[in-house]
């Protein structure tokens, strides 16, 4: 069984191969970015499909006022900007491309861990500004240090594997991690209470859900080793930004690398102070921003739209 997709709106920058693939298979595509909510709703009166990345917020109002809409696809992993409950209520299918950008997010995480250990961004900036400050930017070896991976899904596992090549001891917590998988990857499966006082570096790779909101907070940071490093390339909100800022100011936390923030782009003063802190390396949600990942997510989401409309054999979508 398939559904008729007369046309599709792409409302965020997604690799061109997405629209091309749909158009080549007889699904007309309209590309319009930076639409206000009202503009989006007006435009969606004409389309059965919508493809977004992060900027477009597909909320209850959009689902309620766009009766033609049948499918929303996110060219990425998380579907945080799509109201799933509202979609379900209206019978709209929501698709994503989990896994298509995992390697890119993993590689950014590993890059940030190395940069934290060796103060690379700060040293580069200092030299560009004309200083020769070898003492200030001395760092630490990763070899022999303990990395905690919280969330051992697609990205967490890849990070664990790669950081083992630096001779790091990798410990991990994930409620779904089995002893067998932990043994296969060569990580030590610990409880969170065991993780906090043991880790030199803690990297989070969970979704943002009630159980993970503010997972790293004032209480958990107080249980960590003095001088712990925190890395978040998952979702803003998993780390309590105010608690992290306080731990950096007190020196309890030696540094943090953040790709994601509670509000994006960040405007609130706490986040801005955090980004400006000399011990923080901050990137503007670049985890999936590689040519390879963007092509993969774009193609995968287009293929899923084609499968839904009965035009592709690459994915078998059943039960519609
Ligand atoms: P995944 O679903 O493969 O893995 C998530 C893991 O988290 C699962 O194994 C799950 O069991 C675990 N988990 C759930 N609740 C937990 C808890 N309370 N404590 C510990 N572990 C818990 O997801 P993924 O593809 O690896 O993505 C991980 C995160 O990275 C997501 O938030 C995703 O949105 C984000 N992400 C960010 C970027 C970026 O650009 N920065 C790119 C891709 C993905
Ligand atoms: C994702 O969920 O895939 C990431 O946030 C990356 C992105 O879409 O930019």
Short mmCIF file of C-alpha atoms and ligand atoms in Angstrom, two decimals:
data_model
loop_
_atom_site.label_atom_id
_atom_site.label_comp_id
_atom_site.label_asym_id
_atom_site.label_seq_id
_atom_site.Cartn_x
_atom_site.Cartn_y
_atom_site.Cartn_z
CA UNK A 1 0.00 0.00 0.00
CA UNK A 2 1.25 3.53 -0.71
CA UNK A 3 0.17 7.13 -0.23
CA UNK A 4 -0.10 9.78 -2.93
CA UNK A 5 2.48 12.53 -2.58
CA UNK A 6 1.37 15.20 -5.07
CA UNK A 7 4.14 17.56 -4.04
CA UNK A 8 6.69 18.16 -1.30
CA UNK A 9 7.91 21.35 0.38
CA UNK A 10 11.55 21.50 1.52
CA UNK A 11 11.70 24.29 4.11
CA UNK A 12 15.29 24.04 5.44
CA UNK A 13 18.63 23.75 3.65
CA UNK A 14 18.96 20.08 2.70
CA UNK A 15 21.44 18.73 0.13
CA UNK A 16 20.14 19.25 -3.44
CA UNK A 17 20.16 15.50 -4.12
CA UNK A 18 16.98 15.22 -2.01
CA UNK A 19 14.84 17.44 -4.26
CA UNK A 20 16.49 16.06 -7.41
CA UNK A 21 15.74 12.47 -6.46
CA UNK A 22 12.11 13.27 -5.71
CA UNK A 23 11.65 15.31 -8.89
CA UNK A 24 13.31 12.62 -11.05
CA UNK A 25 10.72 10.20 -9.70
CA UNK A 26 7.78 12.42 -10.51
CA UNK A 27 7.26 14.17 -7.15
CA UNK A 28 7.39 17.96 -7.67
CA UNK A 29 9.35 19.85 -5.03
CA UNK A 30 9.05 23.44 -3.80
CA UNK A 31 12.02 24.88 -1.91
CA UNK A 32 11.34 27.80 0.44
CA UNK A 33 13.51 28.63 3.47
CA UNK A 34 13.05 30.86 6.50
CA UNK A 35 9.25 30.80 6.38
CA UNK A 36 7.38 32.31 9.33
CA UNK A 37 4.83 29.99 10.96
CA UNK A 38 1.99 31.65 9.02
CA UNK A 39 3.92 31.44 5.74
CA UNK A 40 4.65 27.77 6.38
CA UNK A 41 1.00 27.00 7.09
CA UNK A 42 -0.08 28.90 3.96
CA UNK A 43 2.45 27.06 1.80
CA UNK A 44 1.51 23.68 3.26
CA UNK A 45 -2.06 24.05 2.00
CA UNK A 46 -0.53 22.94 -1.33
CA UNK A 47 1.67 20.00 -0.28
CA UNK A 48 1.26 16.50 1.09
CA UNK A 49 4.91 16.24 2.14
CA UNK A 50 7.30 18.43 4.13
CA UNK A 51 11.06 17.96 4.55
CA UNK A 52 12.89 19.88 7.29
CA UNK A 53 16.21 19.96 9.08
CA UNK A 54 16.37 21.91 12.40
CA UNK A 55 15.10 25.42 11.73
CA UNK A 56 11.46 24.70 10.82
CA UNK A 57 9.32 24.03 13.90
CA UNK A 58 6.50 21.67 12.96
CA UNK A 59 4.23 22.23 15.94
CA UNK A 60 0.63 21.46 16.87
CA UNK A 61 -0.66 24.55 15.03
CA UNK A 62 0.98 23.44 11.80
CA UNK A 63 -0.53 19.95 12.02
CA UNK A 64 -3.95 21.32 13.02
CA UNK A 65 -4.12 23.84 10.17
CA UNK A 66 -2.57 21.84 7.31
CA UNK A 67 -5.12 19.13 6.49
CA UNK A 68 -3.36 18.14 3.27
CA UNK A 69 -0.11 17.24 5.06
CA UNK A 70 0.52 13.47 5.14
CA UNK A 71 4.27 13.06 5.76
CA UNK A 72 6.98 15.07 7.51
CA UNK A 73 10.59 13.99 7.03
CA UNK A 74 13.56 15.22 9.04
CA UNK A 75 16.89 15.09 7.25
CA UNK A 76 18.71 14.15 10.44
CA UNK A 77 18.53 11.98 13.55
CA UNK A 78 16.51 13.73 16.27
CA UNK A 79 12.92 14.77 15.65
CA UNK A 80 12.90 17.35 18.47
CA UNK A 81 11.51 20.10 16.20
CA UNK A 82 8.48 18.01 15.23
CA UNK A 83 5.52 17.60 17.60
CA UNK A 84 5.10 13.81 17.40
CA UNK A 85 1.92 13.74 19.48
CA UNK A 86 0.23 16.28 17.22
CA UNK A 87 1.39 14.34 14.16
CA UNK A 88 -0.02 11.11 15.54
CA UNK A 89 -3.33 12.81 16.37
CA UNK A 90 -3.62 13.97 12.76
CA UNK A 91 -2.37 10.67 11.29
CA UNK A 92 0.70 12.31 9.77
CA UNK A 93 3.71 10.04 9.23
CA UNK A 94 7.02 11.32 10.63
CA UNK A 95 10.27 10.03 9.11
CA UNK A 96 13.90 10.66 10.00
CA UNK A 97 17.32 9.51 8.87
CA UNK A 98 18.86 7.96 11.98
CA UNK A 99 22.38 6.75 11.48
CA UNK A 100 23.08 8.69 8.30
CA UNK A 101 25.07 11.32 10.21
CA UNK A 102 26.37 9.20 13.11
CA UNK A 103 29.97 9.00 11.86
CA UNK A 104 30.12 12.77 11.40
CA UNK A 105 28.74 13.43 14.90
CA UNK A 106 31.16 10.85 16.29
CA UNK A 107 34.16 12.38 14.51
CA UNK A 108 33.28 15.86 15.81
CA UNK A 109 33.05 14.44 19.34
CA UNK A 110 36.49 12.81 19.06
CA UNK A 111 37.93 16.03 17.60
CA UNK A 112 36.55 18.01 20.54
CA UNK A 113 37.96 15.57 23.11
CA UNK A 114 41.43 15.94 21.55
CA UNK A 115 41.04 19.71 21.44
CA UNK A 116 40.04 19.84 25.11
CA UNK A 117 43.10 17.85 26.12
CA UNK A 118 45.50 20.09 24.19
CA UNK A 119 43.78 23.53 24.24
CA UNK A 120 44.14 23.73 20.46
CA UNK A 121 41.47 26.39 19.70
CA UNK A 122 42.69 28.68 22.49
CA UNK A 123 46.36 28.28 21.50
CA UNK A 124 45.62 28.91 17.81
CA UNK A 125 43.66 32.06 18.68
CA UNK A 126 46.43 33.28 20.98
CA UNK A 127 49.12 32.80 18.32
CA UNK A 128 46.95 34.54 15.70
CA UNK A 129 46.71 37.46 18.12
CA UNK A 130 50.53 37.66 18.21
CA UNK A 131 51.30 35.84 21.49
CA UNK A 132 53.75 32.93 21.92
CA UNK A 133 52.30 31.32 25.03
CA UNK A 134 53.72 27.80 25.28
CA UNK A 135 53.30 27.50 29.06
CA UNK A 136 49.67 28.62 29.24
CA UNK A 137 48.51 26.05 26.71
CA UNK A 138 50.31 22.94 27.96
CA UNK A 139 47.83 20.07 28.07
CA UNK A 140 47.38 16.43 29.01
CA UNK A 141 47.82 13.10 27.25
CA UNK A 142 44.66 11.12 26.57
CA UNK A 143 46.53 7.85 26.90
CA UNK A 144 45.63 6.18 30.19
CA UNK A 145 42.76 8.58 30.94
CA UNK A 146 39.20 7.38 31.48
CA UNK A 147 36.46 8.36 29.06
CA UNK A 148 32.83 7.83 30.11
CA UNK A 149 30.31 7.41 27.32
CA UNK A 150 26.76 7.99 28.52
CA UNK A 151 24.44 6.65 25.83
CA UNK A 152 25.95 3.74 23.90
CA UNK A 153 23.78 3.92 20.78
CA UNK A 154 24.97 4.54 17.24
CA UNK A 155 27.20 7.54 18.01
CA UNK A 156 28.35 6.56 21.53
CA UNK A 157 29.65 3.19 20.32
CA UNK A 158 31.64 4.76 17.47
CA UNK A 159 33.16 7.31 19.87
CA UNK A 160 34.14 4.51 22.27
CA UNK A 161 35.84 2.54 19.50
CA UNK A 162 37.80 5.51 18.19
CA UNK A 163 38.97 6.83 21.55
CA UNK A 164 40.30 3.38 22.45
CA UNK A 165 42.85 4.00 19.67
CA UNK A 166 44.22 6.78 21.91
CA UNK A 167 44.68 4.16 24.65
CA UNK A 168 41.86 5.64 26.72
CA UNK A 169 40.04 3.37 29.16
CA UNK A 170 36.37 3.58 28.13
CA UNK A 171 33.58 3.13 30.68
CA UNK A 172 29.94 3.35 29.67
CA UNK A 173 26.39 3.67 30.91
CA UNK A 174 23.28 2.94 28.89
CA UNK A 175 20.17 1.21 30.28
CA UNK A 176 20.04 -0.89 27.09
CA UNK A 177 23.71 -1.85 26.98
CA UNK A 178 24.13 -5.60 27.41
CA UNK A 179 27.24 -7.18 28.91
CA UNK A 180 27.76 -9.01 25.60
CA UNK A 181 27.86 -5.78 23.55
CA UNK A 182 30.05 -4.07 26.17
CA UNK A 183 32.50 -6.99 25.94
CA UNK A 184 32.46 -6.92 22.14
CA UNK A 185 33.29 -3.19 22.07
CA UNK A 186 35.72 -3.53 24.96
CA UNK A 187 34.07 -1.01 27.31
CA UNK A 188 33.37 -1.40 31.03
CA UNK A 189 29.63 -1.29 31.71
CA UNK A 190 29.10 0.76 34.89
CA UNK A 191 26.23 2.45 36.73
CA UNK A 192 25.99 6.24 36.63
CA UNK A 193 27.00 6.38 40.31
CA UNK A 194 30.18 4.52 39.42
CA UNK A 195 30.77 6.70 36.33
CA UNK A 196 30.82 10.12 38.03
CA UNK A 197 33.86 9.69 40.35
CA UNK A 198 35.81 7.57 37.83
CA UNK A 199 35.76 9.54 34.58
CA UNK A 200 38.29 12.12 33.41
CA UNK A 201 36.11 12.94 30.37
CA UNK A 202 32.33 12.48 30.13
CA UNK A 203 30.63 12.55 26.74
CA UNK A 204 26.84 12.29 26.42
CA UNK A 205 25.13 10.60 23.45
CA UNK A 206 21.51 10.18 24.54
CA UNK A 207 18.33 11.70 23.17
CA UNK A 208 16.88 14.62 25.16
CA UNK A 209 14.04 12.96 27.07
CA UNK A 210 12.71 13.56 30.60
CA UNK A 211 15.20 11.00 31.99
CA UNK A 212 18.19 12.76 30.40
CA UNK A 213 17.20 16.42 30.84
CA UNK A 214 19.86 18.00 33.09
CA UNK A 215 21.52 14.58 33.51
CA UNK A 216 24.74 16.49 34.11
CA UNK A 217 23.74 18.92 36.85
CA UNK A 218 25.13 20.51 40.03
CA UNK A 219 24.64 17.29 42.03
CA UNK A 220 26.24 14.98 39.47
CA UNK A 221 29.08 17.44 38.77
CA UNK A 222 29.81 17.51 42.52
CA UNK A 223 30.30 13.72 42.37
CA UNK A 224 32.80 13.99 39.51
CA UNK A 225 36.59 14.08 39.76
CA UNK A 226 37.94 17.61 40.21
CA UNK A 227 39.11 18.63 36.76
CA UNK A 228 36.61 16.55 34.81
CA UNK A 229 35.93 17.48 31.16
CA UNK A 230 32.34 17.47 29.78
CA UNK A 231 31.44 16.99 26.11
CA UNK A 232 27.94 17.39 24.61
CA UNK A 233 27.42 16.76 20.90
CA UNK A 234 23.95 15.27 21.53
CA UNK A 235 21.27 17.76 22.57
CA UNK A 236 21.17 21.03 24.50
CA UNK A 237 19.47 20.46 27.85
CA UNK A 238 21.23 17.17 28.70
CA UNK A 239 23.81 19.32 30.49
CA UNK A 240 22.48 21.95 32.90
CA UNK A 241 24.21 25.02 31.48
CA UNK A 242 24.16 27.07 34.70
CA UNK A 243 25.59 24.19 36.76
CA UNK A 244 28.33 23.65 34.17
CA UNK A 245 29.20 27.35 34.15
CA UNK A 246 29.50 27.33 37.97
CA UNK A 247 31.68 24.21 37.90
CA UNK A 248 33.96 25.84 35.30
CA UNK A 249 34.21 29.01 37.38
CA UNK A 250 35.12 27.04 40.53
CA UNK A 251 37.64 24.90 38.62
CA UNK A 252 35.79 21.69 39.51
CA UNK A 253 35.29 21.24 35.79
CA UNK A 254 38.49 21.75 33.78
CA UNK A 255 36.80 22.33 30.44
CA UNK A 256 33.80 21.62 28.27
CA UNK A 257 33.12 21.12 24.59
CA UNK A 258 29.61 21.94 23.45
CA UNK A 259 28.05 21.60 20.00
CA UNK A 260 24.45 21.96 21.18
CA UNK A 261 22.64 24.39 23.45
CA UNK A 262 19.33 24.75 25.27
CA UNK A 263 18.39 27.52 22.85
CA UNK A 264 19.76 27.60 19.29
CA UNK A 265 21.02 30.04 18.25
CA UNK A 266 21.81 30.87 21.89
CA UNK A 267 20.55 34.16 23.27
CA UNK A 268 20.19 33.67 27.00
CA UNK A 269 22.94 35.22 29.17
CA UNK A 270 23.97 31.97 30.91
CA UNK A 271 24.57 30.17 27.61
CA UNK A 272 26.43 33.17 26.22
CA UNK A 273 28.68 33.29 29.33
CA UNK A 274 29.31 29.57 28.95
CA UNK A 275 30.30 29.95 25.30
CA UNK A 276 32.59 32.87 26.16
CA UNK A 277 34.31 31.00 29.03
CA UNK A 278 38.02 30.46 28.22
CA UNK A 279 37.80 26.76 29.09
CA UNK A 280 34.88 26.13 26.74
CA UNK A 281 35.13 25.04 23.11
CA UNK A 282 31.81 25.76 21.45
CA UNK A 283 30.65 24.94 17.93
CA UNK A 284 27.32 25.97 16.32
CA UNK A 285 25.63 22.53 16.09
CA UNK A 286 28.09 21.20 13.53
CA UNK A 287 27.85 17.49 14.42
CA UNK A 288 26.20 16.52 11.15
CA UNK A 289 27.67 19.29 9.05
CA UNK A 290 29.83 17.34 6.64
CA UNK A 291 29.33 16.88 2.93
CA UNK A 292 29.02 13.12 3.36
CA UNK A 293 26.46 13.23 6.18
CA UNK A 294 24.35 15.88 4.46
CA UNK A 295 24.23 13.89 1.23
CA UNK A 296 23.40 10.70 3.13
CA UNK A 297 20.55 12.20 5.18
CA UNK A 298 19.13 13.97 2.11
CA UNK A 299 19.18 10.84 -0.01
CA UNK A 300 17.83 8.66 2.79
CA UNK A 301 14.87 10.91 3.48
CA UNK A 302 14.07 11.19 -0.26
CA UNK A 303 14.27 7.41 -0.62
CA UNK A 304 11.83 7.00 2.25
CA UNK A 305 9.38 9.45 0.62
CA UNK A 306 9.67 7.47 -2.62
CA UNK A 307 9.09 4.20 -0.78
CA UNK A 308 5.99 5.65 0.87
CA UNK A 309 4.60 6.68 -2.49
CA UNK A 310 5.37 3.26 -3.96
CA UNK A 311 8.16 4.54 -6.22
CA UNK A 312 11.19 2.87 -4.71
CA UNK A 313 12.31 -0.59 -3.83
CA UNK A 314 15.16 0.61 -1.62
CA UNK A 315 13.02 0.80 1.53
CA UNK A 316 10.00 -1.39 2.16
CA UNK A 317 7.47 0.61 4.20
CA UNK A 318 4.60 -1.53 5.37
CA UNK A 319 1.56 -1.12 7.56
CA UNK A 320 0.22 2.17 6.13
P1 LIG B 1 20.73 6.31 19.43
O1 LIG B 1 19.26 6.24 19.59
O2 LIG B 1 21.41 5.38 18.51
O3 LIG B 1 21.42 6.15 20.88
C1 LIG B 1 20.95 6.78 22.02
C2 LIG B 1 21.27 5.88 23.19
O4 LIG B 1 20.94 6.57 24.39
C3 LIG B 1 20.44 4.57 23.19
O5 LIG B 1 21.32 3.45 23.19
C4 LIG B 1 19.64 4.66 24.47
O6 LIG B 1 19.46 3.42 25.11
C5 LIG B 1 20.50 5.60 25.30
N1 LIG B 1 19.78 6.20 26.42
C6 LIG B 1 18.47 6.54 26.51
N2 LIG B 1 18.21 7.03 27.73
C7 LIG B 1 19.37 7.00 28.42
C8 LIG B 1 19.74 7.36 29.74
N3 LIG B 1 18.84 7.86 30.61
N4 LIG B 1 21.03 7.20 30.11
C9 LIG B 1 21.94 6.70 29.26
N5 LIG B 1 21.65 6.30 28.00
C10 LIG B 1 20.39 6.47 27.59
O7 LIG B 1 21.06 7.84 19.08
P2 LIG B 1 22.32 8.39 18.30
O8 LIG B 1 22.05 8.33 16.85
O9 LIG B 1 23.54 7.78 18.85
O10 LIG B 1 22.24 9.94 18.72
C11 LIG B 1 22.56 10.35 20.02
C12 LIG B 1 22.23 11.83 20.21
O11 LIG B 1 23.00 12.62 19.31
C13 LIG B 1 20.77 12.20 19.92
O12 LIG B 1 20.36 13.16 20.88
C14 LIG B 1 20.83 12.86 18.56
O13 LIG B 1 19.77 13.73 18.34
C15 LIG B 1 22.16 13.58 18.68
N6 LIG B 1 22.79 13.98 17.42
C16 LIG B 1 23.39 15.19 17.38
C17 LIG B 1 24.04 15.58 16.24
C18 LIG B 1 24.69 16.93 16.16
O14 LIG B 1 24.71 17.51 15.10
N7 LIG B 1 25.24 17.46 17.23
C19 LIG B 1 24.08 14.74 15.12
C20 LIG B 1 23.46 13.50 15.20
C21 LIG B 1 22.82 13.11 16.36
C1 LIG B 2 20.45 15.48 14.07
O1 LIG B 2 19.51 15.32 14.84
O2 LIG B 2 20.62 14.79 13.07
C2 LIG B 2 21.43 16.56 14.37
O3 LIG B 2 20.96 17.48 15.25
C3 LIG B 2 22.10 17.13 13.19
C4 LIG B 2 21.35 18.11 12.35
O4 LIG B 2 20.29 17.83 11.87
O5 LIG B 2 21.91 19.14 12.11
#
